[in-house]
């Protein structure tokens, strides 16, 4: 009789896992139309074309395409009209709706009119040691981050970020996104789909300290769709059909990423449910010791325990499919972890408390 109960419990467990699996698909994407309102962004040489106009138009086109192809996906725009939205607000919109993906759309500019092409940017550290990570794109980064100065509520001391202070960028280098690997994957998919036009020069994927990417708590990319300062790029951007084509290519990238994302989470859940069912059958539903901790990173690469990004903490590592989750401040007392979390949250803004049961993690509210 006891064996029958175990089998029935195993079946129920698999059913619950299947339901959870459905919930782990990519459900929400936030599209951020760069600049707006009193912040025009980059402006063409003749002053007639503004970045904020192009970015909103392309964002709305992408929104429509995603909704048409994936009616089950919630699409959120950070702005729907010519309104100024602060960098903090843009990230807050994405964080509050628990977005699975953040896409910030921009148009580049340079003093030299010969500069051309598209590029995609993520937040994170360079894989090349002793390299000045942000030197190549420093002016672009400073220009995009300077928008924070237009926020009436901005205070450099309170926010901990000053776009003119080099130490702010050093801090960003240390505090790379917990979703860096996924962000890089999506950025590479975007570039692959954009390279066939209408703007064909591929400037690659860069890792740069954009404030809006730093503040988001999900895979996030910032894409520069050509140069408003380049006559040929500008001519393409002015055409509605070409802006539609840019949106269509971003849709192709989104579709490819979503397929990978959904497959990865499903694979992870199947492995997890298989391990759980096997454990139930062999251990007669023995319960593992419950602990708690703070998850600070979720990446596919192996991070050494002495890595500077752990800031001296000793991490526990939990594999989940292709991803490895790094958890610090592990303790059997939730109250102790919550107390430690207050200090950890200041160092890792996108960290959160997790419940640890054996090898399985679940987020604590």
CSV table of C-alpha atoms in Angstrom, one decimal:
chain,number,residue,atom,x,y,z
A,1,UNK,CA,0.0,0.0,0.0
A,2,UNK,CA,2.8,2.4,0.9
A,3,UNK,CA,4.3,1.7,-2.6
A,4,UNK,CA,1.0,2.7,-4.2
A,5,UNK,CA,1.0,6.0,-2.3
A,6,UNK,CA,4.6,6.7,-3.5
A,7,UNK,CA,3.6,6.0,-7.1
A,8,UNK,CA,0.6,8.3,-6.9
A,9,UNK,CA,2.6,11.0,-5.3
A,10,UNK,CA,5.2,10.7,-8.1
A,11,UNK,CA,2.4,11.2,-10.7
A,12,UNK,CA,1.1,14.2,-9.0
A,13,UNK,CA,4.6,15.6,-8.8
A,14,UNK,CA,5.1,15.2,-12.5
A,15,UNK,CA,1.7,17.0,-13.1
A,16,UNK,CA,2.8,19.9,-10.9
A,17,UNK,CA,6.1,20.1,-12.7
A,18,UNK,CA,4.3,20.2,-16.1
A,19,UNK,CA,2.2,23.1,-14.9
A,20,UNK,CA,5.3,25.0,-13.7
A,21,UNK,CA,7.0,24.2,-17.0
A,22,UNK,CA,4.2,26.1,-18.8
A,23,UNK,CA,4.8,29.1,-16.5
A,24,UNK,CA,8.6,29.2,-17.4
A,25,UNK,CA,8.1,30.2,-21.0
A,26,UNK,CA,9.0,33.7,-22.1
A,27,UNK,CA,5.8,35.5,-21.2
A,28,UNK,CA,6.7,39.3,-21.0
A,29,UNK,CA,9.0,41.5,-23.1
A,30,UNK,CA,9.6,45.2,-22.5
A,31,UNK,CA,10.5,47.4,-25.5
A,32,UNK,CA,12.2,50.6,-24.5
A,33,UNK,CA,12.0,53.5,-27.1
A,34,UNK,CA,15.1,55.5,-26.3
A,35,UNK,CA,14.8,59.2,-25.3
A,36,UNK,CA,11.6,61.2,-25.6
A,37,UNK,CA,10.0,64.5,-24.6
A,38,UNK,CA,12.6,67.1,-23.5
A,39,UNK,CA,15.3,64.6,-24.4
A,40,UNK,CA,15.5,64.3,-28.3
A,41,UNK,CA,18.5,62.0,-28.3
A,42,UNK,CA,20.8,62.3,-31.3
A,43,UNK,CA,19.8,64.8,-33.9
A,44,UNK,CA,20.6,64.9,-37.6
A,45,UNK,CA,23.0,67.5,-39.0
A,46,UNK,CA,20.1,69.5,-40.5
A,47,UNK,CA,18.1,69.3,-37.2
A,48,UNK,CA,15.0,67.9,-38.9
A,49,UNK,CA,15.3,64.3,-37.7
A,50,UNK,CA,15.5,63.2,-34.0
A,51,UNK,CA,16.4,59.9,-32.5
A,52,UNK,CA,13.4,59.9,-30.2
A,53,UNK,CA,11.0,59.9,-33.2
A,54,UNK,CA,12.7,56.9,-34.9
A,55,UNK,CA,13.0,54.8,-31.8
A,56,UNK,CA,9.3,55.2,-30.9
A,57,UNK,CA,8.2,54.3,-34.4
A,58,UNK,CA,10.4,51.2,-34.6
A,59,UNK,CA,9.4,50.2,-31.0
A,60,UNK,CA,5.7,50.4,-31.9
A,61,UNK,CA,6.2,48.4,-35.1
A,62,UNK,CA,8.0,45.7,-33.2
A,63,UNK,CA,5.3,45.7,-30.5
A,64,UNK,CA,2.6,45.1,-33.2
A,65,UNK,CA,4.6,42.3,-34.9
A,66,UNK,CA,5.2,40.4,-31.6
A,67,UNK,CA,1.6,40.7,-30.6
A,68,UNK,CA,0.5,39.4,-34.0
A,69,UNK,CA,2.8,36.4,-33.9
A,70,UNK,CA,2.7,35.7,-30.2
A,71,UNK,CA,-0.7,36.8,-28.8
A,72,UNK,CA,0.1,35.0,-25.5
A,73,UNK,CA,3.1,37.2,-24.9
A,74,UNK,CA,2.6,40.4,-23.0
A,75,UNK,CA,4.4,43.3,-24.7
A,76,UNK,CA,5.0,46.5,-22.7
A,77,UNK,CA,6.4,49.8,-24.1
A,78,UNK,CA,8.2,52.2,-21.8
A,79,UNK,CA,6.5,55.0,-23.6
A,80,UNK,CA,3.7,55.3,-26.2
A,81,UNK,CA,4.2,59.0,-27.1
A,82,UNK,CA,6.7,61.8,-27.0
A,83,UNK,CA,7.1,61.8,-23.3
A,84,UNK,CA,10.3,62.0,-21.2
A,85,UNK,CA,10.8,58.8,-19.2
A,86,UNK,CA,13.9,58.7,-16.9
A,87,UNK,CA,16.4,55.9,-17.0
A,88,UNK,CA,15.3,54.7,-13.6
A,89,UNK,CA,11.7,54.7,-14.7
A,90,UNK,CA,12.4,52.7,-17.8
A,91,UNK,CA,14.2,50.0,-15.7
A,92,UNK,CA,11.5,50.1,-13.1
A,93,UNK,CA,8.7,49.5,-15.6
A,94,UNK,CA,10.5,46.3,-16.7
A,95,UNK,CA,11.2,45.2,-13.2
A,96,UNK,CA,7.7,45.7,-11.9
A,97,UNK,CA,6.1,43.7,-14.6
A,98,UNK,CA,8.6,40.9,-14.1
A,99,UNK,CA,9.7,41.0,-17.7
A,100,UNK,CA,11.6,38.1,-19.2
A,101,UNK,CA,13.4,40.3,-21.7
A,102,UNK,CA,14.3,44.0,-22.1
A,103,UNK,CA,15.0,45.6,-25.5
A,104,UNK,CA,16.2,49.2,-25.6
A,105,UNK,CA,16.1,50.8,-29.1
A,106,UNK,CA,18.4,53.6,-30.0
A,107,UNK,CA,19.9,55.4,-33.0
A,108,UNK,CA,23.7,56.2,-32.9
A,109,UNK,CA,25.5,59.4,-33.8
A,110,UNK,CA,29.1,60.5,-34.3
A,111,UNK,CA,31.0,63.6,-35.3
A,112,UNK,CA,32.4,61.9,-38.4
A,113,UNK,CA,29.6,61.4,-41.0
A,114,UNK,CA,31.4,58.3,-42.3
A,115,UNK,CA,30.5,56.3,-39.1
A,116,UNK,CA,27.9,53.8,-40.1
A,117,UNK,CA,26.1,50.6,-39.0
A,118,UNK,CA,24.2,48.9,-36.2
A,119,UNK,CA,25.5,47.6,-32.9
A,120,UNK,CA,24.2,45.7,-29.9
A,121,UNK,CA,25.3,46.3,-26.3
A,122,UNK,CA,25.0,44.4,-23.0
A,123,UNK,CA,26.2,45.1,-19.5
A,124,UNK,CA,29.2,43.0,-18.4
A,125,UNK,CA,32.9,42.4,-18.2
A,126,UNK,CA,35.2,41.8,-21.1
A,127,UNK,CA,36.6,38.3,-21.6
A,128,UNK,CA,39.9,39.9,-22.5
A,129,UNK,CA,42.1,40.6,-19.5
A,130,UNK,CA,43.9,43.9,-19.1
A,131,UNK,CA,41.6,45.5,-21.7
A,132,UNK,CA,40.1,48.9,-21.3
A,133,UNK,CA,36.6,47.5,-21.6
A,134,UNK,CA,34.7,50.8,-22.3
A,135,UNK,CA,37.3,52.9,-24.1
A,136,UNK,CA,36.0,52.2,-27.6
A,137,UNK,CA,32.4,53.2,-26.8
A,138,UNK,CA,33.0,55.7,-24.0
A,139,UNK,CA,31.5,58.7,-25.7
A,140,UNK,CA,28.4,56.7,-26.7
A,141,UNK,CA,28.0,55.4,-23.1
A,142,UNK,CA,28.5,58.9,-21.6
A,143,UNK,CA,25.9,60.4,-24.1
A,144,UNK,CA,23.3,57.8,-23.4
A,145,UNK,CA,23.9,57.8,-19.6
A,146,UNK,CA,23.8,61.7,-19.4
A,147,UNK,CA,20.0,61.5,-19.9
A,148,UNK,CA,19.9,60.8,-16.1
A,149,UNK,CA,20.8,64.4,-15.5
A,150,UNK,CA,17.4,65.5,-17.1
A,151,UNK,CA,15.5,63.6,-14.3
A,152,UNK,CA,14.2,66.2,-11.9
A,153,UNK,CA,14.5,63.7,-9.1
A,154,UNK,CA,18.1,62.7,-9.9
A,155,UNK,CA,20.6,62.9,-7.0
A,156,UNK,CA,24.1,61.6,-7.7
A,157,UNK,CA,24.8,60.7,-4.0
A,158,UNK,CA,21.4,59.0,-3.5
A,159,UNK,CA,21.5,57.0,-6.8
A,160,UNK,CA,25.2,56.0,-6.4
A,161,UNK,CA,25.8,56.9,-10.0
A,162,UNK,CA,27.3,59.9,-11.6
A,163,UNK,CA,27.8,59.7,-15.5
A,164,UNK,CA,30.8,62.0,-15.3
A,165,UNK,CA,32.6,60.1,-12.5
A,166,UNK,CA,34.9,57.2,-13.7
A,167,UNK,CA,34.4,55.4,-10.4
A,168,UNK,CA,30.7,54.8,-11.3
A,169,UNK,CA,31.8,52.8,-14.3
A,170,UNK,CA,34.3,50.8,-12.2
A,171,UNK,CA,31.4,49.8,-10.0
A,172,UNK,CA,29.4,48.8,-13.0
A,173,UNK,CA,32.3,46.6,-14.2
A,174,UNK,CA,32.2,44.8,-10.8
A,175,UNK,CA,28.5,44.5,-10.8
A,176,UNK,CA,27.8,42.9,-14.1
A,177,UNK,CA,24.3,41.7,-14.8
A,178,UNK,CA,23.3,38.3,-13.4
A,179,UNK,CA,21.8,37.6,-16.8
A,180,UNK,CA,24.9,38.4,-18.8
A,181,UNK,CA,25.1,35.1,-20.7
A,182,UNK,CA,21.5,35.3,-21.8
A,183,UNK,CA,21.9,38.9,-22.8
A,184,UNK,CA,25.0,38.1,-24.9
A,185,UNK,CA,23.1,35.2,-26.6
A,186,UNK,CA,20.2,37.5,-27.6
A,187,UNK,CA,22.6,40.3,-28.7
A,188,UNK,CA,24.4,37.9,-31.0
A,189,UNK,CA,21.0,36.7,-32.4
A,190,UNK,CA,20.0,40.3,-33.1
A,191,UNK,CA,23.2,41.1,-35.0
A,192,UNK,CA,22.9,38.0,-37.1
A,193,UNK,CA,19.4,39.0,-38.2
A,194,UNK,CA,20.2,42.7,-38.8
A,195,UNK,CA,23.2,42.1,-41.0
A,196,UNK,CA,21.2,41.6,-44.2
A,197,UNK,CA,19.9,45.1,-44.1
A,198,UNK,CA,18.5,47.6,-44.6
A,199,UNK,CA,21.6,49.0,-42.8
A,200,UNK,CA,24.3,46.3,-43.4
A,201,UNK,CA,27.4,47.4,-41.5
A,202,UNK,CA,27.7,45.2,-38.4
A,203,UNK,CA,29.7,46.9,-35.6
A,204,UNK,CA,29.3,43.9,-33.4
A,205,UNK,CA,28.3,43.1,-29.8
A,206,UNK,CA,29.9,45.3,-27.1
A,207,UNK,CA,29.8,45.1,-23.3
A,208,UNK,CA,29.3,48.6,-21.9
A,209,UNK,CA,28.1,50.3,-18.7
A,210,UNK,CA,24.7,51.6,-19.8
A,211,UNK,CA,22.8,52.7,-16.8
A,212,UNK,CA,19.4,51.4,-18.0
A,213,UNK,CA,20.9,47.9,-18.5
A,214,UNK,CA,22.5,47.9,-15.1
A,215,UNK,CA,19.2,48.7,-13.4
A,216,UNK,CA,17.1,45.9,-15.1
A,217,UNK,CA,16.8,42.5,-13.5
A,218,UNK,CA,16.4,40.3,-16.6
A,219,UNK,CA,18.3,39.6,-19.8
A,220,UNK,CA,18.6,43.0,-21.4
A,221,UNK,CA,20.1,44.5,-24.6
A,222,UNK,CA,20.5,48.0,-26.0
A,223,UNK,CA,20.6,48.1,-29.8
A,224,UNK,CA,21.8,51.1,-31.9
A,225,UNK,CA,20.0,50.8,-35.3
A,226,UNK,CA,22.4,52.9,-37.5
A,227,UNK,CA,23.8,56.4,-37.3
A,228,UNK,CA,21.6,59.5,-37.7
A,229,UNK,CA,24.8,61.4,-38.5
A,230,UNK,CA,25.5,59.2,-41.6
A,231,UNK,CA,23.6,60.4,-44.7
A,232,UNK,CA,23.0,56.8,-46.1
A,233,UNK,CA,21.8,55.5,-42.7
A,234,UNK,CA,19.6,58.5,-42.2
A,235,UNK,CA,18.1,58.0,-45.7
A,236,UNK,CA,17.1,54.5,-44.7
A,237,UNK,CA,15.7,55.5,-41.3
A,238,UNK,CA,13.5,58.1,-42.9
A,239,UNK,CA,11.6,55.5,-44.9
A,240,UNK,CA,8.7,53.8,-43.2
A,241,UNK,CA,9.2,50.6,-45.2
A,242,UNK,CA,12.8,50.4,-43.9
A,243,UNK,CA,11.8,51.0,-40.3
A,244,UNK,CA,9.3,48.2,-40.7
A,245,UNK,CA,12.1,46.0,-42.0
A,246,UNK,CA,14.2,46.8,-39.0
A,247,UNK,CA,11.3,45.9,-36.7
A,248,UNK,CA,10.7,42.7,-38.7
A,249,UNK,CA,14.4,41.7,-38.2
A,250,UNK,CA,14.1,42.4,-34.5
A,251,UNK,CA,11.1,40.1,-34.5
A,252,UNK,CA,13.1,37.3,-36.1
A,253,UNK,CA,15.7,37.7,-33.4
A,254,UNK,CA,13.0,37.7,-30.7
A,255,UNK,CA,11.5,34.6,-32.1
A,256,UNK,CA,14.8,32.7,-32.2
A,257,UNK,CA,15.7,33.8,-28.7
A,258,UNK,CA,12.2,32.8,-27.4
A,259,UNK,CA,12.5,29.4,-28.9
A,260,UNK,CA,15.8,28.8,-27.2
A,261,UNK,CA,14.6,30.3,-23.9
A,262,UNK,CA,11.5,28.1,-23.8
A,263,UNK,CA,13.4,25.0,-24.8
A,264,UNK,CA,16.1,25.7,-22.1
A,265,UNK,CA,13.6,26.2,-19.3
A,266,UNK,CA,11.6,23.1,-20.3
A,267,UNK,CA,14.8,21.0,-20.4
A,268,UNK,CA,15.7,22.3,-16.9
A,269,UNK,CA,12.2,21.5,-15.5
A,270,UNK,CA,12.2,18.0,-17.0
A,271,UNK,CA,15.6,17.3,-15.4
A,272,UNK,CA,14.4,18.7,-12.1
A,273,UNK,CA,11.1,16.7,-12.1
A,274,UNK,CA,13.0,13.5,-13.1
A,275,UNK,CA,15.4,13.9,-10.2
A,276,UNK,CA,12.5,14.7,-7.8
A,277,UNK,CA,10.5,11.7,-8.9
A,278,UNK,CA,13.5,9.3,-8.6
A,279,UNK,CA,14.2,10.7,-5.2
A,280,UNK,CA,10.6,10.1,-4.1
A,281,UNK,CA,10.6,6.5,-5.4
A,282,UNK,CA,13.9,5.6,-3.8
A,283,UNK,CA,13.8,7.5,-0.5
A,284,UNK,CA,10.1,7.1,0.4
A,285,UNK,CA,9.4,10.8,0.2
A,286,UNK,CA,12.2,11.8,2.6
A,287,UNK,CA,12.3,15.6,3.0
A,288,UNK,CA,15.6,17.4,2.4
A,289,UNK,CA,16.9,20.0,4.8
A,290,UNK,CA,15.4,23.4,3.9
A,291,UNK,CA,17.8,26.3,3.7
A,292,UNK,CA,17.8,29.9,2.4
A,293,UNK,CA,20.2,32.1,0.6
A,294,UNK,CA,20.6,35.1,-1.8
A,295,UNK,CA,21.0,34.4,-5.5
A,296,UNK,CA,23.4,36.9,-7.1
A,297,UNK,CA,24.2,35.4,-10.5
A,298,UNK,CA,22.7,33.0,-13.0
A,299,UNK,CA,25.1,32.3,-15.9
A,300,UNK,CA,26.3,29.5,-18.1
A,301,UNK,CA,30.0,30.0,-17.4
A,302,UNK,CA,32.0,28.7,-14.4
A,303,UNK,CA,32.9,31.4,-11.9
A,304,UNK,CA,35.8,30.7,-9.6
A,305,UNK,CA,35.0,31.0,-5.9
A,306,UNK,CA,37.6,33.7,-5.5
A,307,UNK,CA,36.2,35.7,-8.4
A,308,UNK,CA,36.2,39.5,-7.5
A,309,UNK,CA,32.5,39.6,-8.5
A,310,UNK,CA,31.6,37.7,-5.3
A,311,UNK,CA,33.0,40.6,-3.3
A,312,UNK,CA,34.5,38.2,-0.7
A,313,UNK,CA,31.3,36.1,-0.3
A,314,UNK,CA,31.6,32.3,-0.5
A,315,UNK,CA,29.1,31.1,-3.1
A,316,UNK,CA,27.1,27.9,-3.3
A,317,UNK,CA,26.6,26.6,-6.9
A,318,UNK,CA,23.3,25.1,-8.2
A,319,UNK,CA,23.2,23.7,-11.8
A,320,UNK,CA,20.0,24.2,-13.7
A,321,UNK,CA,20.1,22.9,-17.2
A,322,UNK,CA,22.8,25.0,-19.0
A,323,UNK,CA,22.7,27.6,-16.3
A,324,UNK,CA,24.6,27.7,-13.0
A,325,UNK,CA,23.0,29.7,-10.2
A,326,UNK,CA,25.3,31.2,-7.6
A,327,UNK,CA,23.9,31.7,-4.1
A,328,UNK,CA,25.6,33.4,-1.1
A,329,UNK,CA,24.7,33.9,2.6
A,330,UNK,CA,23.2,30.4,2.9
A,331,UNK,CA,21.6,29.6,6.2
A,332,UNK,CA,18.8,27.4,7.7
A,333,UNK,CA,17.2,30.5,9.2
A,334,UNK,CA,15.1,32.7,6.8
A,335,UNK,CA,15.3,35.6,9.3
A,336,UNK,CA,19.1,35.5,9.3
A,337,UNK,CA,19.1,35.5,5.5
A,338,UNK,CA,16.6,38.4,5.3
A,339,UNK,CA,18.8,40.4,7.7
A,340,UNK,CA,21.9,39.8,5.6
A,341,UNK,CA,19.9,40.5,2.4
A,342,UNK,CA,19.5,44.2,3.4
A,343,UNK,CA,23.3,44.7,3.0
A,344,UNK,CA,23.6,42.3,0.0
A,345,UNK,CA,20.9,44.1,-2.0
A,346,UNK,CA,22.9,47.3,-1.9
A,347,UNK,CA,25.9,45.5,-3.5
A,348,UNK,CA,23.8,43.3,-5.8
A,349,UNK,CA,20.7,45.3,-6.9
A,350,UNK,CA,19.2,42.4,-8.8
A,351,UNK,CA,19.7,39.7,-6.2
A,352,UNK,CA,16.8,38.0,-4.4
A,353,UNK,CA,16.2,35.5,-1.6
A,354,UNK,CA,15.7,31.8,-2.6
A,355,UNK,CA,14.5,28.7,-0.8
A,356,UNK,CA,16.9,25.8,-1.1
A,357,UNK,CA,15.5,22.2,-1.0
A,358,UNK,CA,18.2,19.8,-1.9
A,359,UNK,CA,19.4,20.9,-5.4
A,360,UNK,CA,16.2,22.8,-6.2
A,361,UNK,CA,15.8,26.6,-5.8
A,362,UNK,CA,12.6,28.6,-5.5
A,363,UNK,CA,12.3,32.3,-5.2
A,364,UNK,CA,11.0,33.7,-1.9
A,365,UNK,CA,8.6,36.6,-1.9
